[in-house]
Amino acid sequence: MTPFVYEPAVYDGTNASLTSAVSSDGWPEIGKRYRIPPRCGVAVRLHEGQFLSVENTHGTQVCDFWAYLAADMGQFLSMSHCRTRLQSVSPKIGDVLVTNLRQPLLEIINDTSPGVHDTVMSCCDWPRYQLLGCTDYHDNCADNLRMALAAIGLSAPLVPDPFNLWMNIPITQDGATSFQSTVSSAGDRFDMRALADCIAVMSACPQDKNPINGEDAMPSELHFSVGT
Amino acid sequence: MTPFVYEPAVYDGTNASLTSAVSSDGWPEIGKRYRIPPRCGVAVRLHEGQFLSVENTHGTQVCDFWAYLAADMGQFLSMSHCRTRLQSVSPKIGDVLVTNLRQPLLEIINDTSPGVHDTVMSCCDWPRYQLLGCTDYHDNCADNLRMALAAIGLSAPLVPDPFNLWMNIPITQDGATSFQSTVSSAGDRFDMRALADCIAVMSACPQDKNPINGEDAMPSELHFSVGT
C-alpha cells in the first residue's frame, strides 16, 4: 500500500480569505472590480475565452497565482511545464501557460509592468514562517489558496507551485537568487485569457520578513476583474 | 465537490522499468552496484543515514531524480522549496534538500562533476514527445517513475518536479533557457545522504530529441549503489 497522510486542503490557521469570496460558487460578476484584502486570497471561476485582469493596486504587492482546470483539479497550471514549453523562466506577453499535462490553460495578453515575475519560488506557508522565527500563526499563501477554494466550496487537492506575479527574484549566472522589491507601479495590470474553463486563485502575499512586498515590508491589497 | 480525474500512477506505455527493480519491496543489498538500463527507471528504499551514490557511467547521461518520504508519499522532494531554502537554483555539496513541507530529506555529500544540475525543468512525459512529433509511444521519465514505483509495489501519488542530475540548462540574464549537453565525465558520482527514511527514484532520461544526453542524443545506462 502506498502511504498517503498529507492533507493538502487543511489550513494551519485562518484569515479573511474564508469570507472574501466573489460568490458562494466562485462565479464573478463580469466587469466588477473585486478587492483582495491584504494578506488574503480569493478564488474565481473563468469560462474559456474570458480574461482575468489582476491589478497591483499600490505597485509593491506580489500576487501568488494558481489555476486549476475546472473539470479536473488534478490538472493545474504548472510552472515547470511552462518553463519547458517557453524555454524561459520568465513568461511574457503572448506566452501560453500550460498544465502539468502540457495542455494550454492561460495566455498572457497584457502586462503594463516591466515584466518581472517569478516562476521558481515556492509559495510561503506556515512551515516557512516558523523557519523565519514566527511562533504565532502567520498568514501565508498556501493557506490563502486552501481557504479561497474552501470559500467557493472546493478543497485544494494539492498546492501547486505558484506563478508569482510581480515577484522580483533575480537569478545570477551561478544560480544564486535573492528576494528583491517589485519593479512595478501602482495600477499595473497583468491580464490572462482562459484557454479552458478554470478556477483561478490569487493571494496577496503576506510576506513581511523580507522586502519582496516593498522596502517597508508592508503587504497590501490587490484588485482584479473578469472580462469577456 | 472537487473534481479529480487525473490518475498520476497510470503510465502511457511500458518498458523494462517494470522488471528492473532492486527487489520486490525496493530494499537494496548494501554496497551492490545496480544498473539502470538506458531509457528506464529504478526505485530504491533508503533508511535515514544511508547514502545513495548515483554514477554517470558514460558521463553524458541525465538522471531524473525524485524522492518521497517513506511514511507519507504526499511528502516529497520539492525543487521549488529547495530553491527557496537554498536561495539558489543550483544545489551544491553540503546543501540540504527539503520536502514540500520544508522538512530535510537528503543532503548532498559528494559530487565529482563540475556541479551542473537542473532544478527548473519538468520531467519528460508522453505528452512532451507527442508535442515533439512522436506518434508511437516514446519512453519517458514520468512513466519510468510510475513503473519504477509499481515494480516495488507502490503507486505514484503524483509526479513531482524532478532534480535533474547532470542536466545542463543554462539560464541567461533575461531568463531564457536552453538544452545543452552534460559537462560531466564518465564515472562521475553524485552522492546524497538520507535524512529520513525515503524512497528514491532514478530515471535514465530517454530524451533523444535534443542534445541533453550528449551531442549524439543517445540515452545510456546509469548505475547506483546504497551505502551506510
Coordinates of C-alpha atoms in Angstrom, one line a residue:
Chain A
M1 CA 0.0 0.0 0.0
T2 CA 1.2 3.5 -0.8
P3 CA 1.1 5.6 2.4
F4 CA -0.5 9.0 1.9
V5 CA -1.0 11.0 5.1
Y6 CA -0.6 14.6 4.0
E7 CA -3.9 16.5 3.7
P8 CA -3.3 19.3 1.2
A9 CA -6.6 21.1 1.8
V10 CA -6.1 21.5 5.6
Y11 CA -5.1 25.0 6.6
D12 CA -2.9 25.8 9.6
G13 CA -4.8 28.9 10.6
T14 CA -7.5 31.2 9.3
N15 CA -8.0 34.8 8.0
A16 CA -10.5 36.8 5.9
S17 CA -9.8 34.6 2.9
L18 CA -12.7 32.5 4.2
T19 CA -15.1 35.4 3.9
S20 CA -13.8 37.2 0.8
A21 CA -15.3 35.0 -2.0
V22 CA -16.7 36.7 -5.1
S23 CA -19.8 34.4 -4.6
S24 CA -20.6 31.1 -3.0
D25 CA -19.7 29.1 -6.1
G26 CA -16.8 31.3 -7.4
W27 CA -18.6 32.8 -10.4
P28 CA -17.9 36.5 -10.7
E29 CA -19.9 39.5 -11.9
I30 CA -18.4 40.4 -15.2
G31 CA -16.6 43.7 -15.2
K32 CA -16.9 44.2 -11.4
R33 CA -13.7 45.3 -9.7
Y34 CA -13.1 42.9 -6.8
R35 CA -10.7 43.5 -3.9
I36 CA -8.3 41.0 -2.4
P37 CA -7.7 42.1 1.2
P38 CA -4.0 42.4 2.3
R39 CA -2.6 39.0 3.3
C40 CA -5.6 37.2 1.9
G41 CA -6.6 35.1 -1.1
V42 CA -9.6 34.9 -3.4
A43 CA -10.6 32.3 -6.0
V44 CA -12.6 33.0 -9.1
R45 CA -14.1 30.8 -11.9
L46 CA -13.3 31.7 -15.6
H47 CA -15.0 30.4 -18.7
E48 CA -12.8 29.6 -21.6
G49 CA -12.3 32.9 -23.5
Q50 CA -12.8 35.2 -20.6
F51 CA -9.9 37.1 -19.3
L52 CA -8.7 37.9 -15.8
S53 CA -7.1 41.2 -15.1
V54 CA -5.0 41.4 -11.9
E55 CA -4.2 44.9 -10.6
N56 CA -1.2 45.7 -8.5
T57 CA -3.2 48.5 -6.7
H58 CA -0.3 50.0 -4.9
G59 CA 2.5 48.7 -7.1
T60 CA 4.5 47.0 -4.4
Q61 CA 2.5 43.8 -3.9
V62 CA 3.3 40.3 -5.1
C63 CA 0.3 38.2 -6.2
D64 CA 0.8 34.4 -5.9
F65 CA -1.3 32.9 -8.6
W66 CA -2.6 29.4 -9.3
A67 CA -5.1 27.9 -11.7
Y68 CA -6.8 24.5 -11.9
L69 CA -8.8 23.0 -14.8
A70 CA -12.4 23.3 -13.7
A71 CA -13.3 19.8 -14.9
D72 CA -10.3 18.2 -13.1
M73 CA -8.4 19.8 -10.4
G74 CA -5.7 17.2 -10.8
Q75 CA -4.7 19.2 -13.8
F76 CA -3.3 22.6 -12.9
L77 CA -1.1 25.4 -14.0
S78 CA 2.5 24.0 -13.7
M79 CA 5.5 26.4 -13.6
S80 CA 7.9 23.6 -14.5
H81 CA 5.9 22.6 -17.6
C82 CA 5.6 26.3 -18.6
R83 CA 9.3 26.8 -18.3
T84 CA 10.0 23.7 -20.5
R85 CA 7.4 24.9 -23.1
L86 CA 8.6 28.5 -23.1
Q87 CA 12.3 27.7 -22.8
S88 CA 12.3 30.5 -20.3
V89 CA 11.9 31.1 -16.6
S90 CA 10.2 34.5 -17.4
P91 CA 6.8 34.3 -19.1
K92 CA 5.9 37.3 -21.3
I93 CA 3.0 38.8 -23.2
G94 CA 1.8 36.3 -25.8
D95 CA 3.1 33.3 -24.0
V96 CA 0.8 30.3 -23.4
L97 CA 0.8 28.8 -19.9
V98 CA 0.2 25.1 -19.6
T99 CA -0.9 22.4 -17.2
N100 CA 1.0 19.5 -15.7
L101 CA -0.3 17.6 -18.7
R102 CA 1.1 20.3 -21.0
Q103 CA -2.4 21.5 -22.0
P104 CA -2.8 25.2 -22.8
L105 CA -4.6 26.8 -19.8
L106 CA -4.0 30.6 -20.0
E107 CA -2.5 33.1 -22.4
I108 CA -0.8 36.3 -21.2
I109 CA -2.4 39.1 -23.1
N110 CA -1.3 42.2 -21.4
D111 CA 1.3 43.3 -18.8
T112 CA 1.7 47.0 -18.1
S113 CA 4.7 46.4 -15.7
P114 CA 8.3 45.9 -16.8
G115 CA 7.6 42.1 -16.9
V116 CA 9.5 41.0 -13.8
H117 CA 7.7 38.0 -12.4
D118 CA 8.8 34.8 -10.7
T119 CA 8.3 31.1 -11.6
V120 CA 10.9 29.4 -9.4
M121 CA 10.0 30.1 -5.8
S122 CA 7.5 28.1 -3.7
C123 CA 4.7 29.9 -2.1
C124 CA 5.0 30.9 1.6
D125 CA 3.4 28.6 4.1
W126 CA 3.3 28.2 7.9
P127 CA 6.4 26.0 8.0
R128 CA 8.2 28.8 6.1
Y129 CA 7.3 31.4 8.8
Q130 CA 8.2 29.0 11.6
L131 CA 11.7 28.7 10.0
L132 CA 11.8 32.5 9.9
G133 CA 11.2 32.6 13.6
C134 CA 7.5 33.1 14.0
T135 CA 5.9 31.3 16.9
D136 CA 2.3 32.6 16.5
Y137 CA 0.4 31.8 13.3
H138 CA 1.4 33.9 10.3
D139 CA -0.9 34.4 7.3
N140 CA 0.6 32.6 4.3
C141 CA -0.1 32.0 0.6
A142 CA -0.6 28.2 0.9
D143 CA -3.3 28.6 3.5
N144 CA -4.8 31.5 1.4
L145 CA -5.1 29.2 -1.5
R146 CA -6.7 26.5 0.6
M147 CA -9.2 29.0 2.2
A148 CA -10.0 30.7 -1.0
L149 CA -11.0 27.4 -2.5
A150 CA -12.9 26.4 0.6
A151 CA -14.8 29.7 0.4
I152 CA -16.3 28.7 -3.0
G153 CA -17.0 25.1 -1.9
L154 CA -13.8 23.4 -3.2
S155 CA -10.9 21.8 -1.4
A156 CA -7.3 22.1 -2.6
P157 CA -6.3 18.6 -4.0
L158 CA -2.7 19.8 -3.8
V159 CA -0.7 23.1 -3.5
P160 CA 1.0 23.6 -6.9
D161 CA 4.0 25.9 -7.4
P162 CA 2.7 29.4 -7.8
F163 CA 3.1 31.9 -10.7
N164 CA 4.4 34.8 -8.6
L165 CA 3.2 38.0 -10.3
W166 CA 5.5 41.0 -9.9
M167 CA 7.8 39.0 -7.6
N168 CA 11.4 40.1 -8.2
I169 CA 13.8 37.1 -7.9
P170 CA 17.0 37.8 -9.9
I171 CA 19.0 34.7 -10.8
T172 CA 22.7 35.3 -11.1
Q173 CA 25.0 33.4 -13.5
D174 CA 26.0 31.0 -10.8
G175 CA 22.3 30.2 -9.9
A176 CA 22.0 32.4 -6.8
T177 CA 18.7 34.0 -6.1
S178 CA 17.6 36.9 -3.8
F179 CA 14.4 38.5 -2.6
Q180 CA 14.1 42.0 -4.2
S181 CA 11.3 44.6 -4.2
T182 CA 8.9 44.7 -7.1
V183 CA 9.7 46.9 -10.0
S184 CA 6.0 47.5 -10.8
S185 CA 4.0 50.7 -10.4
A186 CA 0.6 51.4 -8.7
G187 CA -2.2 50.4 -11.1
D188 CA -0.1 48.0 -13.1
R189 CA -2.2 45.2 -14.7
F190 CA -1.4 41.7 -15.7
D191 CA -4.1 40.1 -17.9
M192 CA -4.5 36.4 -18.8
R193 CA -7.1 34.9 -21.1
A194 CA -8.5 31.5 -20.1
L195 CA -7.9 28.9 -22.8
A196 CA -10.1 26.4 -20.9
D197 CA -12.7 26.6 -18.1
C198 CA -10.7 27.0 -15.0
I199 CA -10.5 28.1 -11.4
A200 CA -8.0 30.9 -10.7
V201 CA -6.7 31.7 -7.3
M202 CA -4.9 34.8 -6.2
S203 CA -3.1 35.6 -2.9
A204 CA -1.9 39.0 -1.8
C205 CA 1.3 37.6 -0.4
P206 CA 1.6 38.3 3.4
Q207 CA 5.4 38.1 3.4
D208 CA 6.7 40.8 5.7
K209 CA 10.0 39.3 6.7
N210 CA 11.8 40.4 3.5
P211 CA 11.4 43.3 1.0
I212 CA 9.5 41.2 -1.6
N213 CA 6.4 43.3 -1.0
G214 CA 8.2 46.6 -0.9
E215 CA 11.1 48.0 1.1
D216 CA 8.8 48.7 4.0
A217 CA 7.8 45.0 4.0
M218 CA 4.1 46.1 4.3
P219 CA 1.7 43.7 2.5
S220 CA -1.1 45.5 0.8
E221 CA -4.3 44.8 -1.2
L222 CA -4.8 43.8 -4.8
H223 CA -7.8 44.1 -7.1
F224 CA -9.0 42.1 -10.1
S225 CA -11.8 41.8 -12.6
V226 CA -13.1 39.3 -15.1
G227 CA -13.9 40.4 -18.7
T228 CA -15.2 38.8 -21.8
Chain B
M1 CA -17.5 18.5 -4.9
T2 CA -13.9 18.9 -6.1
P3 CA -13.5 17.2 -9.4
F4 CA -10.4 15.0 -9.6
V5 CA -10.0 12.8 -12.7
Y6 CA -6.2 12.7 -13.3
E7 CA -4.6 9.4 -12.3
P8 CA -1.0 10.1 -11.6
A9 CA 0.1 6.5 -11.3
V10 CA -1.2 5.4 -14.7
Y11 CA 1.6 5.0 -17.3
D12 CA 1.0 5.7 -21.0
G13 CA 3.2 2.8 -22.1
T14 CA 5.7 0.3 -20.7
N15 CA 9.4 -0.6 -20.8
A16 CA 11.9 -2.6 -18.8
S17 CA 11.4 -0.3 -15.7
L18 CA 8.7 -2.8 -14.7
T19 CA 11.3 -5.6 -14.5
S20 CA 14.3 -3.7 -13.2
A21 CA 13.5 -3.4 -9.5
V22 CA 16.3 -4.0 -7.0
S23 CA 13.9 -6.3 -5.1
S24 CA 10.2 -6.8 -4.8
D25 CA 9.9 -4.3 -1.9
G26 CA 12.6 -1.8 -3.0
W27 CA 15.2 -2.7 -0.3
P28 CA 18.6 -2.9 -1.8
E29 CA 21.7 -5.0 -1.0
I30 CA 24.1 -2.6 0.7
G31 CA 27.2 -1.9 -1.4
K32 CA 25.9 -3.7 -4.5
R33 CA 26.3 -1.8 -7.8
Y34 CA 22.9 -1.7 -9.5
R35 CA 22.3 -0.9 -13.2
I36 CA 19.6 1.4 -14.5
P37 CA 19.0 0.3 -18.1
P38 CA 19.0 3.0 -20.8
R39 CA 15.6 4.8 -21.0
C40 CA 14.4 3.1 -17.8
G41 CA 13.8 3.9 -14.1
V42 CA 14.5 2.2 -10.8
A43 CA 13.3 2.9 -7.3
V44 CA 15.2 2.1 -4.1
R45 CA 14.4 2.5 -0.4
L46 CA 16.8 4.3 1.9
H47 CA 17.0 4.2 5.7
E48 CA 17.8 7.5 7.4
G49 CA 21.6 7.8 7.5
Q50 CA 22.2 5.6 4.4
F51 CA 23.6 7.2 1.3
L52 CA 22.8 6.8 -2.3
S53 CA 25.6 7.1 -4.9
V54 CA 24.4 7.7 -8.4
E55 CA 27.0 7.1 -11.1
N56 CA 27.0 8.7 -14.6
T57 CA 28.5 5.6 -16.1
H58 CA 29.3 7.1 -19.5
G59 CA 29.3 10.8 -18.5
T60 CA 26.7 12.0 -20.9
Q61 CA 23.5 10.8 -19.3
V62 CA 21.0 12.8 -17.3
C63 CA 19.4 11.2 -14.3
D64 CA 15.9 12.5 -13.4
F65 CA 15.7 12.1 -9.6
W66 CA 12.8 12.1 -7.2
A67 CA 12.3 11.1 -3.5
Y68 CA 9.3 10.5 -1.3
L69 CA 9.1 10.3 2.5
A70 CA 8.6 6.5 3.2
A71 CA 6.0 7.1 5.8
D72 CA 3.9 9.5 3.6
M73 CA 4.3 9.8 -0.1
G74 CA 2.3 13.0 0.0
Q75 CA 5.6 14.5 1.2
F76 CA 8.3 14.5 -1.4
L77 CA 11.4 16.2 -2.5
S78 CA 10.3 19.6 -3.9
M79 CA 12.5 21.6 -6.2
S80 CA 10.7 24.9 -5.5
H81 CA 11.0 24.5 -1.7
C82 CA 14.7 23.6 -2.1
R83 CA 15.3 26.7 -4.2
T84 CA 13.6 28.9 -1.6
R85 CA 15.6 27.3 1.2
L86 CA 18.9 27.4 -0.6
Q87 CA 18.4 30.8 -2.3
S88 CA 19.7 29.1 -5.4
V89 CA 18.5 27.2 -8.4
S90 CA 21.8 25.1 -8.3
P91 CA 22.1 22.8 -5.3
K92 CA 25.7 22.1 -4.2
I93 CA 27.7 19.8 -1.9
G94 CA 26.6 20.4 1.7
D95 CA 23.2 21.6 0.7
V96 CA 20.1 20.1 2.4
L97 CA 17.2 19.2 0.1
V98 CA 13.7 19.5 1.5
T99 CA 10.2 18.3 1.0
N100 CA 7.1 20.2 0.0
L101 CA 6.6 20.7 3.8
R102 CA 10.2 22.0 4.1
Q103 CA 11.4 19.0 6.0
P104 CA 15.1 18.0 5.4
L105 CA 15.1 14.8 3.3
L106 CA 18.5 14.5 1.7
E107 CA 21.9 16.1 2.0
I108 CA 24.3 16.3 -0.9
I109 CA 27.6 14.9 0.4
N110 CA 29.7 14.4 -2.8
D111 CA 29.7 15.5 -6.4
T112 CA 32.7 14.7 -8.6
S113 CA 31.2 16.5 -11.6
P114 CA 31.6 20.3 -12.1
G115 CA 28.2 20.6 -10.4
V116 CA 25.9 21.5 -13.3
H117 CA 22.5 20.1 -12.5
D118 CA 19.0 21.3 -13.2
T119 CA 16.1 22.1 -10.9
V120 CA 13.8 24.1 -13.2
M121 CA 12.6 21.8 -16.0
S122 CA 9.7 19.3 -15.8
C123 CA 10.5 15.7 -16.5
C124 CA 9.7 14.4 -20.0
D125 CA 6.4 12.6 -20.4
W126 CA 4.3 11.1 -23.3
P127 CA 2.6 14.5 -24.0
R128 CA 6.0 16.1 -24.3
Y129 CA 7.1 13.6 -27.0
Q130 CA 3.8 14.0 -28.8
L131 CA 4.5 17.7 -28.9
L132 CA 7.9 16.9 -30.3
G133 CA 6.3 15.0 -33.2
C134 CA 6.3 11.4 -31.9
T135 CA 3.3 9.3 -33.0
D136 CA 4.4 5.9 -31.5
Y137 CA 5.0 5.6 -27.7
H138 CA 8.3 7.1 -26.5
D139 CA 9.9 6.1 -23.2
N140 CA 9.7 9.0 -20.8
C141 CA 10.8 9.9 -17.3
A142 CA 7.2 10.3 -15.9
D143 CA 6.3 6.8 -16.9
N144 CA 9.6 5.5 -15.7
L145 CA 8.9 7.0 -12.3
R146 CA 5.4 5.4 -12.3
M147 CA 6.7 2.0 -13.4
A148 CA 9.7 2.0 -11.0
L149 CA 7.3 2.6 -8.1
A150 CA 4.9 -0.1 -9.4
A151 CA 7.8 -2.5 -9.6
I152 CA 8.3 -2.3 -5.8
G153 CA 4.6 -2.4 -5.1
L154 CA 3.8 1.3 -4.8
S155 CA 1.8 3.7 -6.9
A156 CA 2.9 7.3 -7.7
P157 CA 0.5 9.6 -5.8
L158 CA 1.7 12.4 -8.0
V159 CA 4.6 13.2 -10.3
P160 CA 6.8 15.8 -8.6
D161 CA 9.2 18.1 -10.4
P162 CA 12.5 16.2 -10.7
F163 CA 16.0 17.0 -9.6
N164 CA 17.8 16.6 -12.9
L165 CA 21.3 15.4 -12.1
W166 CA 23.9 16.5 -14.7
M167 CA 21.3 18.2 -16.8
N168 CA 22.7 21.3 -18.3
I169 CA 20.2 24.1 -18.6
P170 CA 21.9 27.5 -18.6
I171 CA 19.7 30.4 -17.7
T172 CA 20.6 33.8 -19.3
Q173 CA 20.1 37.1 -17.6
D174 CA 16.8 37.6 -19.4
G175 CA 15.5 34.3 -18.2
A176 CA 16.0 32.3 -21.4
T177 CA 16.9 28.6 -21.1
S178 CA 18.4 26.1 -23.5
F179 CA 19.0 22.3 -23.6
Q180 CA 22.8 21.7 -23.6
S181 CA 24.9 18.6 -23.2
T182 CA 26.2 17.4 -19.8
V183 CA 29.5 18.7 -18.7
S184 CA 30.2 15.6 -16.6
S185 CA 32.7 12.8 -17.2
A186 CA 32.4 9.0 -17.3
G187 CA 32.2 7.6 -13.8
D188 CA 31.2 10.9 -12.1
R189 CA 29.3 10.3 -8.9
F190 CA 26.6 12.3 -7.1
D191 CA 26.0 11.2 -3.5
M192 CA 23.2 12.1 -1.2
R193 CA 22.6 11.0 2.4
A194 CA 19.1 10.3 3.5
L195 CA 18.0 12.5 6.4
A196 CA 14.7 10.5 6.7
D197 CA 13.5 7.1 5.6
C198 CA 12.6 7.6 2.0
I199 CA 12.0 6.1 -1.4
A200 CA 14.3 7.4 -4.1
V201 CA 13.6 7.0 -7.8
M202 CA 16.0 7.5 -10.7
S203 CA 15.3 7.6 -14.4
A204 CA 18.0 7.4 -17.1
C205 CA 16.3 10.1 -19.2
P206 CA 15.3 8.7 -22.6
Q207 CA 15.3 12.2 -24.3
D208 CA 16.8 11.7 -27.8
K209 CA 15.2 14.7 -29.5
N210 CA 17.8 17.3 -28.2
P211 CA 21.4 17.1 -27.1
I212 CA 20.7 16.9 -23.3
N213 CA 22.0 13.3 -23.2
G214 CA 25.1 14.1 -25.3
E215 CA 25.6 15.5 -28.8
D216 CA 24.8 12.2 -30.3
A217 CA 21.4 12.2 -28.5
M218 CA 22.0 8.6 -27.4
P219 CA 20.5 7.8 -24.0
S220 CA 22.6 5.4 -22.0
E221 CA 22.7 3.4 -18.8
L222 CA 23.4 4.7 -15.2
H223 CA 24.5 2.8 -12.1
F224 CA 23.9 3.4 -8.4
S225 CA 24.7 1.9 -5.0
V226 CA 23.4 2.3 -1.5
G227 CA 25.9 2.6 1.4
T228 CA 25.9 3.1 5.1

